[in-house]
Amino acid sequence: MLEFTAPWAFLLLLVPILIRWLVPAHRESRDSLQVPYFQRLVALSGETPRTGASVRQRLTVQALGSLLGWCLLVGALARPEWVGEPVQLEKTARDLMLAVDLSGSMDAADFVDASGEQIDRLSAAKGVLNEFVAGREGDRLGLIVFGNAAYLQAPFTDDHETWLALLDESIVNMAGPSTALGDSIGLAIAHFRQSKTENRVLIVLTDGNDTGSRVPPLDAAEVAKVEGVTIYTVAVGDPTTVGEEALDMETLETVARLTGGDSFVASDLVALRETYQRIDALEPASYDSLSYRPREAMFHVPLAAFAVLYVIAMPTFALVGRRQRRAVHV
């Protein structure tokens, strides 16, 4: 369907009519000399005398060509656009931030892969997250890594391959040996504030208790609740561990409960995979449906037609005009 974004330009079509009405036709006067031997000159030349004034009429084809050219220019000024059929788009309605613990204890090789080989906790988490992300088509993903402090490894992005590459580059102790759980939640909240989606989910994976945060985890969870961020906590490792590396399940469960999420414990690879499958079921991919009509500018079409008319037709009109003038003066 053709639409004009500047339809007021069509008022310019009246300009030639106004000029024709307000401006008088061009007239040219010439001096003449009356001589007593005029009749003798007529007899000698053999020509028949005619009136001295002549009005050269514009040819119909010239008038039509000029009018067509003006209409084409006005049509281009009206900015025609071709509007296509409505197109439906699905846009992600969820931003999903994953926070991964890179403290020293994530190097513990107490997980067993499918081939029976011992692997460390971080490697096990990376493998499961690869599977988890594969089913999150449409979600924007972000990545936070934390140790002594929390760092944004990847802002929210639709490019899941780049996200996975940044996850793969993360190594144990890269952010320090401690566990800044509360700071990771706070950093996630700060980035969720820049998000335009209302469905905001944070998944925290850790194998210890908070040992270095400036913001206590429970205080950060209270803020997350106000900001509408749902937190799921995933504890990896042996829940019976004691000391500084012991799992603080009470804090993890409280953080999840305060924000409307859930808390999970994964002591082996199978349990870890099942945990993310459960989270995937609790937070299915969400989309917003958008509709738009593609628009294509078409002003170049009348401009091109005018150029063709000017280059080809106008010289033809000029040639016809010269022939007409010669015919008048003969």
mmCIF file of C-alpha atoms in Angstrom:
data_model
loop_
_atom_site.group_PDB
_atom_site.id
_atom_site.type_symbol
_atom_site.label_atom_id
_atom_site.label_comp_id
_atom_site.label_asym_id
_atom_site.label_seq_id
_atom_site.Cartn_x
_atom_site.Cartn_y
_atom_site.Cartn_z
ATOM 1 C CA MET A 1 0.000 0.000 0.000
ATOM 2 C CA LEU A 2 1.317 3.428 -0.963
ATOM 3 C CA GLU A 3 1.324 6.191 1.662
ATOM 4 C CA PHE A 4 2.649 9.750 1.665
ATOM 5 C CA THR A 5 4.406 11.054 4.780
ATOM 6 C CA ALA A 6 4.178 14.684 3.593
ATOM 7 C CA PRO A 7 0.794 14.915 1.830
ATOM 8 C CA TRP A 8 0.717 18.699 2.306
ATOM 9 C CA ALA A 9 3.220 18.898 -0.578
ATOM 10 C CA PHE A 10 0.384 18.218 -3.015
ATOM 11 C CA LEU A 11 -0.778 21.801 -2.424
ATOM 12 C CA LEU A 12 2.143 22.790 -4.650
ATOM 13 C CA LEU A 13 0.222 21.356 -7.604
ATOM 14 C CA LEU A 14 -1.797 24.590 -7.534
ATOM 15 C CA VAL A 15 1.278 26.764 -8.147
ATOM 16 C CA PRO A 16 1.178 26.545 -11.995
ATOM 17 C CA ILE A 17 -2.518 27.475 -11.952
ATOM 18 C CA LEU A 18 -1.807 30.486 -9.726
ATOM 19 C CA ILE A 19 1.065 31.576 -11.947
ATOM 20 C CA ARG A 20 -1.106 31.248 -15.046
ATOM 21 C CA TRP A 21 -3.824 33.293 -13.388
ATOM 22 C CA LEU A 22 -1.735 35.996 -11.701
ATOM 23 C CA VAL A 23 1.190 36.471 -14.093
ATOM 24 C CA PRO A 24 0.360 37.837 -17.605
ATOM 25 C CA ALA A 25 1.603 36.020 -20.689
ATOM 26 C CA HIS A 26 4.997 37.038 -22.020
ATOM 27 C CA ARG A 27 4.831 39.705 -24.711
ATOM 28 C CA GLU A 28 7.608 41.009 -26.904
ATOM 29 C CA SER A 29 7.435 44.281 -28.835
ATOM 30 C CA ARG A 30 9.585 45.335 -31.774
ATOM 31 C CA ASP A 31 10.058 48.712 -33.418
ATOM 32 C CA SER A 32 8.921 49.101 -37.010
ATOM 33 C CA LEU A 33 9.622 51.632 -39.728
ATOM 34 C CA GLN A 34 7.039 52.863 -42.190
ATOM 35 C CA VAL A 35 8.487 53.531 -45.654
ATOM 36 C CA PRO A 36 6.762 54.985 -48.732
ATOM 37 C CA TYR A 37 8.091 52.261 -51.019
ATOM 38 C CA PHE A 38 6.576 49.347 -49.019
ATOM 39 C CA GLN A 39 4.279 48.289 -51.840
ATOM 40 C CA ARG A 40 7.190 48.161 -54.292
ATOM 41 C CA LEU A 41 9.098 45.886 -51.840
ATOM 42 C CA VAL A 42 6.090 43.594 -51.597
ATOM 43 C CA ALA A 43 5.819 43.415 -55.348
ATOM 44 C CA LEU A 44 9.518 42.652 -55.763
ATOM 45 C CA SER A 45 9.600 39.982 -52.997
ATOM 46 C CA GLY A 46 6.436 38.255 -54.087
ATOM 47 C CA GLU A 47 5.377 37.824 -50.412
ATOM 48 C CA THR A 48 1.902 38.456 -49.047
ATOM 49 C CA PRO A 49 1.876 41.044 -46.239
ATOM 50 C CA ARG A 50 0.818 39.796 -42.796
ATOM 51 C CA THR A 51 0.142 41.430 -39.466
ATOM 52 C CA GLY A 52 3.297 42.497 -37.685
ATOM 53 C CA ALA A 53 2.435 40.960 -34.304
ATOM 54 C CA SER A 54 2.365 37.225 -33.714
ATOM 55 C CA VAL A 55 1.761 35.200 -30.586
ATOM 56 C CA ARG A 56 3.647 31.937 -30.534
ATOM 57 C CA GLN A 57 1.421 29.296 -28.977
ATOM 58 C CA ARG A 58 2.956 26.573 -26.845
ATOM 59 C CA LEU A 59 2.481 23.108 -28.274
ATOM 60 C CA THR A 60 0.133 20.793 -26.392
ATOM 61 C CA VAL A 61 2.888 18.207 -25.918
ATOM 62 C CA GLN A 62 5.148 20.864 -24.376
ATOM 63 C CA ALA A 63 2.456 21.944 -21.951
ATOM 64 C CA LEU A 64 1.731 18.360 -20.966
ATOM 65 C CA GLY A 65 5.441 17.622 -20.518
ATOM 66 C CA SER A 66 5.927 20.619 -18.236
ATOM 67 C CA LEU A 67 2.852 19.720 -16.215
ATOM 68 C CA LEU A 68 3.986 16.100 -15.885
ATOM 69 C CA GLY A 69 7.450 17.172 -14.732
ATOM 70 C CA TRP A 70 5.971 19.426 -12.054
ATOM 71 C CA CYS A 71 3.663 16.644 -10.843
ATOM 72 C CA LEU A 72 6.629 14.266 -10.558
ATOM 73 C CA LEU A 73 8.605 16.763 -8.471
ATOM 74 C CA VAL A 74 5.644 17.363 -6.178
ATOM 75 C CA GLY A 75 5.143 13.602 -5.850
ATOM 76 C CA ALA A 76 8.750 13.200 -4.702
ATOM 77 C CA LEU A 77 8.352 16.044 -2.180
ATOM 78 C CA ALA A 78 5.305 14.263 -0.733
ATOM 79 C CA ARG A 79 7.715 11.454 0.298
ATOM 80 C CA PRO A 80 5.874 8.366 -0.913
ATOM 81 C CA GLU A 81 6.473 5.132 1.024
ATOM 82 C CA TRP A 82 5.444 1.579 0.273
ATOM 83 C CA VAL A 83 3.914 0.028 3.404
ATOM 84 C CA GLY A 84 4.122 -3.758 3.515
ATOM 85 C CA GLU A 85 1.924 -6.322 5.207
ATOM 86 C CA PRO A 86 2.067 -6.553 9.041
ATOM 87 C CA VAL A 87 4.999 -8.614 10.336
ATOM 88 C CA GLN A 88 4.817 -10.397 13.691
ATOM 89 C CA LEU A 89 7.945 -10.532 15.846
ATOM 90 C CA GLU A 90 8.571 -12.297 19.105
ATOM 91 C CA LYS A 91 10.786 -10.415 21.530
ATOM 92 C CA THR A 92 12.231 -11.829 24.700
ATOM 93 C CA ALA A 93 10.284 -10.919 27.817
ATOM 94 C CA ARG A 94 12.915 -12.149 30.291
ATOM 95 C CA ASP A 95 16.419 -11.110 31.285
ATOM 96 C CA LEU A 96 18.301 -13.951 32.954
ATOM 97 C CA MET A 97 21.473 -13.259 34.935
ATOM 98 C CA LEU A 98 23.696 -16.135 36.051
ATOM 99 C CA ALA A 99 26.213 -15.574 38.851
ATOM 100 C CA VAL A 100 29.011 -18.154 39.111
ATOM 101 C CA ASP A 101 31.299 -18.632 42.118
ATOM 102 C CA LEU A 102 35.003 -18.695 41.121
ATOM 103 C CA SER A 103 36.435 -19.045 44.631
ATOM 104 C CA GLY A 104 39.305 -21.460 45.264
ATOM 105 C CA SER A 105 37.061 -24.291 46.450
ATOM 106 C CA MET A 106 35.453 -24.528 42.980
ATOM 107 C CA ASP A 107 38.663 -26.302 41.969
ATOM 108 C CA ALA A 108 37.754 -29.355 44.065
ATOM 109 C CA ALA A 109 37.550 -32.414 41.782
ATOM 110 C CA ASP A 110 34.635 -34.167 43.494
ATOM 111 C CA PHE A 111 32.336 -34.502 40.454
ATOM 112 C CA VAL A 112 32.341 -37.448 38.041
ATOM 113 C CA ASP A 113 31.508 -37.020 34.347
ATOM 114 C CA ALA A 114 29.744 -39.512 32.059
ATOM 115 C CA SER A 115 33.014 -41.307 31.289
ATOM 116 C CA GLY A 116 33.797 -41.812 34.981
ATOM 117 C CA GLU A 117 36.551 -39.172 35.083
ATOM 118 C CA GLN A 118 36.916 -36.860 38.071
ATOM 119 C CA ILE A 119 36.254 -33.219 37.178
ATOM 120 C CA ASP A 120 36.270 -30.058 39.259
ATOM 121 C CA ARG A 121 33.134 -28.240 40.308
ATOM 122 C CA LEU A 122 33.576 -25.348 37.887
ATOM 123 C CA SER A 123 34.003 -27.675 34.903
ATOM 124 C CA ALA A 124 30.865 -29.547 35.932
ATOM 125 C CA ALA A 125 28.972 -26.255 36.213
ATOM 126 C CA LYS A 126 30.167 -25.123 32.772
ATOM 127 C CA GLY A 127 28.971 -28.348 31.167
ATOM 128 C CA VAL A 128 25.531 -28.137 32.749
ATOM 129 C CA LEU A 129 25.198 -24.431 31.933
ATOM 130 C CA ASN A 130 25.946 -25.189 28.273
ATOM 131 C CA GLU A 131 22.949 -27.530 28.250
ATOM 132 C CA PHE A 132 20.818 -25.049 30.182
ATOM 133 C CA VAL A 133 21.563 -22.134 27.852
ATOM 134 C CA ALA A 134 20.762 -24.248 24.779
ATOM 135 C CA GLY A 135 17.112 -24.272 25.876
ATOM 136 C CA ARG A 136 16.905 -20.535 26.619
ATOM 137 C CA GLU A 137 16.308 -19.357 23.072
ATOM 138 C CA GLY A 138 14.790 -15.893 23.204
ATOM 139 C CA ASP A 139 16.114 -14.988 26.664
ATOM 140 C CA ARG A 140 18.754 -12.318 27.119
ATOM 141 C CA LEU A 141 21.564 -13.684 29.266
ATOM 142 C CA GLY A 142 24.068 -11.959 31.516
ATOM 143 C CA LEU A 143 27.023 -13.386 33.443
ATOM 144 C CA ILE A 144 28.530 -12.351 36.775
ATOM 145 C CA VAL A 145 31.576 -14.039 38.297
ATOM 146 C CA PHE A 146 32.476 -13.516 41.923
ATOM 147 C CA GLY A 147 35.270 -14.267 44.375
ATOM 148 C CA ASN A 148 36.770 -11.521 46.523
ATOM 149 C CA ALA A 149 34.392 -9.200 44.637
ATOM 150 C CA ALA A 150 31.744 -9.484 41.948
ATOM 151 C CA TYR A 151 32.479 -8.654 38.312
ATOM 152 C CA LEU A 152 30.277 -8.393 35.254
ATOM 153 C CA GLN A 153 31.666 -10.889 32.760
ATOM 154 C CA ALA A 154 28.902 -10.422 30.171
ATOM 155 C CA PRO A 155 26.116 -7.801 30.064
ATOM 156 C CA PHE A 156 22.654 -8.869 28.917
ATOM 157 C CA THR A 157 22.882 -10.195 25.386
ATOM 158 C CA ASP A 158 20.951 -12.251 22.830
ATOM 159 C CA ASP A 159 24.233 -13.721 21.571
ATOM 160 C CA HIS A 160 24.350 -16.974 23.505
ATOM 161 C CA GLU A 161 27.489 -18.212 21.742
ATOM 162 C CA THR A 162 29.467 -15.210 22.951
ATOM 163 C CA TRP A 163 28.002 -15.671 26.426
ATOM 164 C CA LEU A 164 29.162 -19.309 26.498
ATOM 165 C CA ALA A 165 32.614 -18.293 25.264
ATOM 166 C CA LEU A 166 32.944 -15.803 28.129
ATOM 167 C CA LEU A 167 31.799 -18.463 30.590
ATOM 168 C CA ASP A 168 34.388 -20.878 29.205
ATOM 169 C CA GLU A 169 37.133 -18.280 29.727
ATOM 170 C CA SER A 170 36.284 -18.005 33.432
ATOM 171 C CA ILE A 171 38.743 -19.864 35.678
ATOM 172 C CA VAL A 172 38.997 -20.609 39.386
ATOM 173 C CA ASN A 173 40.467 -17.772 41.500
ATOM 174 C CA MET A 174 40.110 -15.342 38.586
ATOM 175 C CA ALA A 175 38.080 -13.097 40.898
ATOM 176 C CA GLY A 176 39.950 -14.045 44.082
ATOM 177 C CA PRO A 177 39.707 -16.933 46.578
ATOM 178 C CA SER A 178 36.835 -15.608 48.724
ATOM 179 C CA THR A 179 33.053 -15.723 48.164
ATOM 180 C CA ALA A 180 31.318 -12.350 47.758
ATOM 181 C CA LEU A 181 27.784 -13.720 47.433
ATOM 182 C CA GLY A 182 25.997 -10.579 48.602
ATOM 183 C CA ASP A 183 27.993 -8.358 46.237
ATOM 184 C CA SER A 184 27.100 -10.580 43.282
ATOM 185 C CA ILE A 185 23.400 -10.106 44.064
ATOM 186 C CA GLY A 186 23.904 -6.352 44.391
ATOM 187 C CA LEU A 187 25.741 -6.149 41.056
ATOM 188 C CA ALA A 188 22.964 -8.114 39.372
ATOM 189 C CA ILE A 189 20.348 -5.716 40.770
ATOM 190 C CA ALA A 190 22.298 -2.737 39.407
ATOM 191 C CA HIS A 191 22.217 -4.187 35.905
ATOM 192 C CA PHE A 192 18.592 -5.263 36.135
ATOM 193 C CA ARG A 193 17.728 -1.594 36.732
ATOM 194 C CA GLN A 194 18.865 -0.909 33.157
ATOM 195 C CA SER A 195 16.612 -3.672 31.842
ATOM 196 C CA LYS A 196 13.272 -2.862 30.201
ATOM 197 C CA THR A 197 11.744 -6.290 30.850
ATOM 198 C CA GLU A 198 9.637 -6.972 33.915
ATOM 199 C CA ASN A 199 10.547 -10.673 34.146
ATOM 200 C CA ARG A 200 13.951 -10.672 35.881
ATOM 201 C CA VAL A 201 15.648 -13.839 37.113
ATOM 202 C CA LEU A 202 18.996 -14.345 38.866
ATOM 203 C CA ILE A 203 20.527 -17.809 39.269
ATOM 204 C CA VAL A 204 23.411 -17.978 41.744
ATOM 205 C CA LEU A 205 25.777 -20.957 41.776
ATOM 206 C CA THR A 206 28.122 -21.224 44.774
ATOM 207 C CA ASP A 207 29.912 -23.837 46.860
ATOM 208 C CA GLY A 208 30.505 -21.891 50.044
ATOM 209 C CA ASN A 209 29.242 -19.232 52.394
ATOM 210 C CA ASP A 210 29.638 -15.485 52.069
ATOM 211 C CA THR A 211 33.124 -14.519 53.250
ATOM 212 C CA GLY A 212 33.864 -11.155 51.672
ATOM 213 C CA SER A 213 30.800 -9.134 50.695
ATOM 214 C CA ARG A 214 30.357 -5.484 51.531
ATOM 215 C CA VAL A 215 26.601 -6.078 51.289
ATOM 216 C CA PRO A 216 25.195 -8.974 53.365
ATOM 217 C CA PRO A 217 23.328 -11.499 51.171
ATOM 218 C CA LEU A 218 20.045 -11.107 53.068
ATOM 219 C CA ASP A 219 20.140 -7.306 52.710
ATOM 220 C CA ALA A 220 20.809 -7.688 48.993
ATOM 221 C CA ALA A 221 17.893 -10.134 48.753
ATOM 222 C CA GLU A 222 15.549 -7.587 50.351
ATOM 223 C CA VAL A 223 16.518 -5.049 47.691
ATOM 224 C CA ALA A 224 16.084 -7.680 44.970
ATOM 225 C CA LYS A 225 12.568 -8.334 46.220
ATOM 226 C CA VAL A 226 11.699 -4.645 45.902
ATOM 227 C CA GLU A 227 13.234 -4.529 42.406
ATOM 228 C CA GLY A 228 11.197 -7.543 41.266
ATOM 229 C CA VAL A 229 14.178 -9.880 40.834
ATOM 230 C CA THR A 230 13.543 -13.590 41.434
ATOM 231 C CA ILE A 231 16.600 -15.438 42.767
ATOM 232 C CA TYR A 232 17.328 -19.148 42.489
ATOM 233 C CA THR A 233 20.295 -20.419 44.504
ATOM 234 C CA VAL A 234 22.247 -23.542 43.554
ATOM 235 C CA ALA A 235 24.676 -24.978 46.115
ATOM 236 C CA VAL A 236 27.294 -27.344 44.688
ATOM 237 C CA GLY A 237 29.509 -29.679 46.688
ATOM 238 C CA ASP A 238 29.169 -31.638 49.906
ATOM 239 C CA PRO A 239 26.530 -30.139 52.239
ATOM 240 C CA THR A 240 28.279 -31.782 55.224
ATOM 241 C CA THR A 241 31.477 -29.739 54.719
ATOM 242 C CA VAL A 242 32.461 -27.700 57.787
ATOM 243 C CA GLY A 243 34.624 -24.639 58.291
ATOM 244 C CA GLU A 244 35.018 -21.615 56.019
ATOM 245 C CA GLU A 245 34.107 -23.635 52.916
ATOM 246 C CA ALA A 246 30.894 -25.006 54.443
ATOM 247 C CA LEU A 247 27.662 -24.420 52.554
ATOM 248 C CA ASP A 248 25.480 -21.834 54.280
ATOM 249 C CA MET A 249 22.220 -23.454 53.243
ATOM 250 C CA GLU A 250 20.160 -21.364 55.621
ATOM 251 C CA THR A 251 21.263 -18.129 53.945
ATOM 252 C CA LEU A 252 20.814 -19.538 50.435
ATOM 253 C CA GLU A 253 17.319 -20.781 51.225
ATOM 254 C CA THR A 254 16.332 -17.456 52.814
ATOM 255 C CA VAL A 255 17.620 -15.463 49.827
ATOM 256 C CA ALA A 256 15.561 -17.603 47.454
ATOM 257 C CA ARG A 257 12.444 -17.534 49.609
ATOM 258 C CA LEU A 258 12.514 -13.742 50.068
ATOM 259 C CA THR A 259 12.511 -13.163 46.306
ATOM 260 C CA GLY A 260 9.979 -15.826 45.339
ATOM 261 C CA GLY A 261 12.586 -18.244 43.996
ATOM 262 C CA ASP A 262 13.833 -21.622 45.173
ATOM 263 C CA SER A 263 16.992 -23.188 46.584
ATOM 264 C CA PHE A 264 18.714 -26.359 45.365
ATOM 265 C CA VAL A 265 21.615 -28.564 46.423
ATOM 266 C CA ALA A 266 23.684 -30.495 43.872
ATOM 267 C CA SER A 267 26.321 -32.826 45.278
ATOM 268 C CA ASP A 268 27.060 -34.543 41.956
ATOM 269 C CA LEU A 269 26.769 -33.961 38.219
ATOM 270 C CA VAL A 270 23.411 -35.715 37.883
ATOM 271 C CA ALA A 271 21.884 -33.628 40.670
ATOM 272 C CA LEU A 272 23.346 -30.441 39.176
ATOM 273 C CA ARG A 273 21.849 -31.228 35.768
ATOM 274 C CA GLU A 274 18.470 -32.022 37.344
ATOM 275 C CA THR A 275 18.614 -28.746 39.271
ATOM 276 C CA TYR A 276 18.927 -26.642 36.128
ATOM 277 C CA GLN A 277 16.245 -28.722 34.426
ATOM 278 C CA ARG A 278 13.894 -27.871 37.281
ATOM 279 C CA ILE A 279 14.768 -24.183 37.032
ATOM 280 C CA ASP A 280 14.188 -24.377 33.283
ATOM 281 C CA ALA A 281 10.709 -25.780 33.953
ATOM 282 C CA LEU A 282 9.965 -23.128 36.593
ATOM 283 C CA GLU A 283 11.085 -20.301 34.294
ATOM 284 C CA PRO A 284 10.094 -21.275 30.725
ATOM 285 C CA ALA A 285 11.206 -19.048 27.871
ATOM 286 C CA SER A 286 8.979 -15.973 27.694
ATOM 287 C CA TYR A 287 8.205 -13.796 24.677
ATOM 288 C CA ASP A 288 6.397 -10.560 23.894
ATOM 289 C CA SER A 289 4.675 -10.455 20.510
ATOM 290 C CA LEU A 290 5.310 -7.306 18.484
ATOM 291 C CA SER A 291 3.779 -6.255 15.186
ATOM 292 C CA TYR A 292 5.078 -3.743 12.665
ATOM 293 C CA ARG A 293 4.622 -2.875 9.000
ATOM 294 C CA PRO A 294 7.829 -2.503 6.961
ATOM 295 C CA ARG A 295 8.121 0.818 5.119
ATOM 296 C CA GLU A 296 10.236 1.466 2.030
ATOM 297 C CA ALA A 297 10.931 4.990 0.773
ATOM 298 C CA MET A 298 9.803 5.459 -2.842
ATOM 299 C CA PHE A 299 10.623 9.140 -3.496
ATOM 300 C CA HIS A 300 13.411 8.096 -5.875
ATOM 301 C CA VAL A 301 10.852 6.723 -8.359
ATOM 302 C CA PRO A 302 9.230 10.073 -9.299
ATOM 303 C CA LEU A 303 12.654 11.749 -9.167
ATOM 304 C CA ALA A 304 14.057 9.212 -11.623
ATOM 305 C CA ALA A 305 11.045 9.689 -13.892
ATOM 306 C CA PHE A 306 11.567 13.467 -13.790
ATOM 307 C CA ALA A 307 15.243 13.032 -14.689
ATOM 308 C CA VAL A 308 14.329 10.876 -17.675
ATOM 309 C CA LEU A 309 11.736 13.427 -18.764
ATOM 310 C CA TYR A 310 14.227 16.288 -18.418
ATOM 311 C CA VAL A 311 17.075 14.546 -20.254
ATOM 312 C CA ILE A 312 15.062 13.037 -23.107
ATOM 313 C CA ALA A 313 11.854 15.017 -23.556
ATOM 314 C CA MET A 314 12.984 18.592 -22.900
ATOM 315 C CA PRO A 315 15.554 18.710 -25.745
ATOM 316 C CA THR A 316 12.828 17.406 -28.047
ATOM 317 C CA PHE A 317 10.475 20.171 -26.921
ATOM 318 C CA ALA A 318 13.209 22.774 -27.476
ATOM 319 C CA LEU A 319 13.830 21.516 -31.019
ATOM 320 C CA VAL A 320 10.133 21.697 -31.823
ATOM 321 C CA GLY A 321 10.037 25.218 -30.420
ATOM 322 C CA ARG A 322 12.916 26.391 -32.622
ATOM 323 C CA ARG A 323 11.222 25.002 -35.699
ATOM 324 C CA GLN A 324 8.032 26.783 -34.701
ATOM 325 C CA ARG A 325 9.863 30.113 -34.342
ATOM 326 C CA ARG A 326 11.455 29.757 -37.746
ATOM 327 C CA ALA A 327 8.040 29.050 -39.262
ATOM 328 C CA VAL A 328 6.636 32.231 -37.707
ATOM 329 C CA HIS A 329 9.421 34.493 -38.980
ATOM 330 C CA VAL A 330 9.507 33.128 -42.518
#
